[in-house]
CSV table of C-alpha atoms in Angstrom, one decimal:
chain,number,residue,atom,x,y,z
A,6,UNK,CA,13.8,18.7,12.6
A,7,UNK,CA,10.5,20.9,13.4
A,8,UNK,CA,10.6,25.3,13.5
A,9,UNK,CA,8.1,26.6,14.5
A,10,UNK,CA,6.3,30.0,13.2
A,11,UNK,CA,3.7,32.3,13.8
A,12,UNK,CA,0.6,31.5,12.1
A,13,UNK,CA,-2.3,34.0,11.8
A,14,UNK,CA,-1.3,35.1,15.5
A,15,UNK,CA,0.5,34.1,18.5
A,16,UNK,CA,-1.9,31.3,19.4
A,17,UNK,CA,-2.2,30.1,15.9
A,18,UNK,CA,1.4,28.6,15.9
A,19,UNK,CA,2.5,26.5,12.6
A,20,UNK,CA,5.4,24.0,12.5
A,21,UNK,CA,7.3,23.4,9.6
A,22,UNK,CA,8.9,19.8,9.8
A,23,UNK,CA,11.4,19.0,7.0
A,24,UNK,CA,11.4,14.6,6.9
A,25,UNK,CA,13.7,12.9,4.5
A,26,UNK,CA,12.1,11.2,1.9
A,27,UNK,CA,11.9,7.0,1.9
A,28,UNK,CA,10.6,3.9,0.2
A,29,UNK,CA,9.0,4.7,-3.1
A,30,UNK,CA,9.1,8.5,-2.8
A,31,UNK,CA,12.4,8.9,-2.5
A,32,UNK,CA,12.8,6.1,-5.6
A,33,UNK,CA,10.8,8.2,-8.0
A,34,UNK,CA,13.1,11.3,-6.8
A,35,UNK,CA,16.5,9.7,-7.5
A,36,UNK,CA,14.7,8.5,-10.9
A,37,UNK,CA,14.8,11.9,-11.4
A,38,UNK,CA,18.2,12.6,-10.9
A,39,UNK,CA,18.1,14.1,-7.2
A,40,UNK,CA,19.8,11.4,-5.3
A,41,UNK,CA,18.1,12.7,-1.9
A,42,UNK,CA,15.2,14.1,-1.2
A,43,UNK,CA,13.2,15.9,1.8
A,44,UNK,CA,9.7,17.4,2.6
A,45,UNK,CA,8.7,20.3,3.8
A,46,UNK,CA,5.3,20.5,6.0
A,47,UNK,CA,3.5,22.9,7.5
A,48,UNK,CA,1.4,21.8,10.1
A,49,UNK,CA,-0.6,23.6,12.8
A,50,UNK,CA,-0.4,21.5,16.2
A,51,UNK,CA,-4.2,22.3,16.7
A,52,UNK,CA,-4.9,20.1,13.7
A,53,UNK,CA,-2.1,17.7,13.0
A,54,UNK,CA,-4.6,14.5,14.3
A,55,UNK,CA,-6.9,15.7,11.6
A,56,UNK,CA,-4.3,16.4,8.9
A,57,UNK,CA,-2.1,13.5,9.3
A,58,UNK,CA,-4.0,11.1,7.1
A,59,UNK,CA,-4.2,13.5,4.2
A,60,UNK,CA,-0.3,14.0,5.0
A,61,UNK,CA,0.6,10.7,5.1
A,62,UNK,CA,-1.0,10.1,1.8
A,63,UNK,CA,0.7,12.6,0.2
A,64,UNK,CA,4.2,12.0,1.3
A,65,UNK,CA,3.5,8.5,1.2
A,66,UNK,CA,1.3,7.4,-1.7
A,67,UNK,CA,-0.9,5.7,1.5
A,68,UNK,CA,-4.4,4.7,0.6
A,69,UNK,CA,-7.0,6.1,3.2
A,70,UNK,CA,-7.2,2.5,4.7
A,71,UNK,CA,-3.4,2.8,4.9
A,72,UNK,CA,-3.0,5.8,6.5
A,73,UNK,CA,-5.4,5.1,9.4
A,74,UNK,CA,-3.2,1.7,9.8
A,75,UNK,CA,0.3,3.6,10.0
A,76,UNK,CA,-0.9,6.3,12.2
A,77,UNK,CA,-1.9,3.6,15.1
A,78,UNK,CA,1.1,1.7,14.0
A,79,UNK,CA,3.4,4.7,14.2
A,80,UNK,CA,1.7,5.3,18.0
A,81,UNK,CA,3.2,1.9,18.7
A,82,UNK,CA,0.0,0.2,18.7
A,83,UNK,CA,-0.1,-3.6,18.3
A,84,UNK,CA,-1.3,-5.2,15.2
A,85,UNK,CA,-4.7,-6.7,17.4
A,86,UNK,CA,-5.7,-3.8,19.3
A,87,UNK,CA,-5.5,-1.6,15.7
A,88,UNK,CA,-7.4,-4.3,14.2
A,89,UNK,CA,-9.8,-4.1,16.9
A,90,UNK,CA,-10.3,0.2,17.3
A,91,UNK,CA,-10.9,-0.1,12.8
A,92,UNK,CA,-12.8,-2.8,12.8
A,93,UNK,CA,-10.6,-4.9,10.2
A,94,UNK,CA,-9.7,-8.5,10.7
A,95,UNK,CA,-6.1,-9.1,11.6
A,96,UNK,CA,-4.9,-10.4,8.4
A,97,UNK,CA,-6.2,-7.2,6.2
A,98,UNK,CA,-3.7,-5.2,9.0
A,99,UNK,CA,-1.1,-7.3,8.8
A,100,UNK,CA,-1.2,-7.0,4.5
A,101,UNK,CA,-1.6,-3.5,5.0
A,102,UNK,CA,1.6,-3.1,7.7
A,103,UNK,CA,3.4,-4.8,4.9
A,104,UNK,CA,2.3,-2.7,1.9
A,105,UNK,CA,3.4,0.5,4.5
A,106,UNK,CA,6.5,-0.8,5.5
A,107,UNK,CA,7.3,-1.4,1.4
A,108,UNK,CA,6.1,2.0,0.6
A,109,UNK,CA,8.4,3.8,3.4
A,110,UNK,CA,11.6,1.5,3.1
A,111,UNK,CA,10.9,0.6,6.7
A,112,UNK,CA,11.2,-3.3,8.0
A,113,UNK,CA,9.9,-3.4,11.4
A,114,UNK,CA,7.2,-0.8,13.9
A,115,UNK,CA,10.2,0.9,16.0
A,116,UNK,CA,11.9,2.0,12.4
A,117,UNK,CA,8.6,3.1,11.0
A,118,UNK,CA,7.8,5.3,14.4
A,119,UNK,CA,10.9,6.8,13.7
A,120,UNK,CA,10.7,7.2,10.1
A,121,UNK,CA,7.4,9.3,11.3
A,122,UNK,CA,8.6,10.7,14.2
A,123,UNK,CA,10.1,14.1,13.1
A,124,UNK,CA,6.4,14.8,11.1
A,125,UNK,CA,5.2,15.5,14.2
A,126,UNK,CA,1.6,14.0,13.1
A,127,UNK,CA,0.1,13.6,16.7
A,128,UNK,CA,1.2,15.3,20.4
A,129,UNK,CA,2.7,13.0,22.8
A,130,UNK,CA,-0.9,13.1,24.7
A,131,UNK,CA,-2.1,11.9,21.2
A,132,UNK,CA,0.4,8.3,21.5
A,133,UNK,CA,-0.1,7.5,25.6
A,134,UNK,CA,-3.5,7.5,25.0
A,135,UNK,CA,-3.5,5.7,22.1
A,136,UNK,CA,-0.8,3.0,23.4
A,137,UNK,CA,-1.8,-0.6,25.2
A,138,UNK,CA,-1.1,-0.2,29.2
């Protein structure tokens, strides 16, 4: 779920979303002992888009290359048209699809959009602009 608080003032909102763990992170957790796991982040909805790689990473263990993958992915983008808007071949997007899916215990795009859904990483504006007609 997503709260959201008062930043430095009342137009400086921050939302704390609390995701469950998956995939690998939630592995090295229950290594630990913990058998689940969440994460708490603090995001300000003026600068999710900007954040969300760097947030993705962390959570995730997402390269940089990864990260800009998963968030067109997570907008529902297909794999051609995010190959097209980065400038990779459809191959290197389709390997790096797969190494995101392993990394966040997902199988298919609908699971992963939810699995990213509650992190609130981009405004609704963000994924119907971003989404094939």
């Amino acid at each position: 779920g997503a709260l959201q608080l008062e930043g430095a003032g009342p137009r400086d909102p921050a939302i704390a979303v609390v995701a469950p763990l998956r995939g690998r992170a939630l592995q090295a957790v229950r290594e630990e002992g913990m058998p689940q796991a969440g994460a708490v982040v603090f995001v300000s909805p003026r600068r999710a888009a900007d954040m969300a790689p760097t947030v993705l990473a962390q959570l995730y263990g997402f390269s940089p290359a990864e990260s800009r993958v998963a968030l067109r992915i997570a907008r529902g983008e297909p794999i051609p048209a995010v190959a097209a808007a980065l400038g990779l071949s459809i191959n290197t997007v389709k390997t790096h699809t797969r190494q995101i899916f392993d990394k966040t215990g997902v199988r298919r795009q609908a699971e992963f959009c939810g699995a990213l859904a509650p992190l609130q990483l981009f405004s609704a504006a963000d994924r119907e602009t971003s989404s094939p007609a």
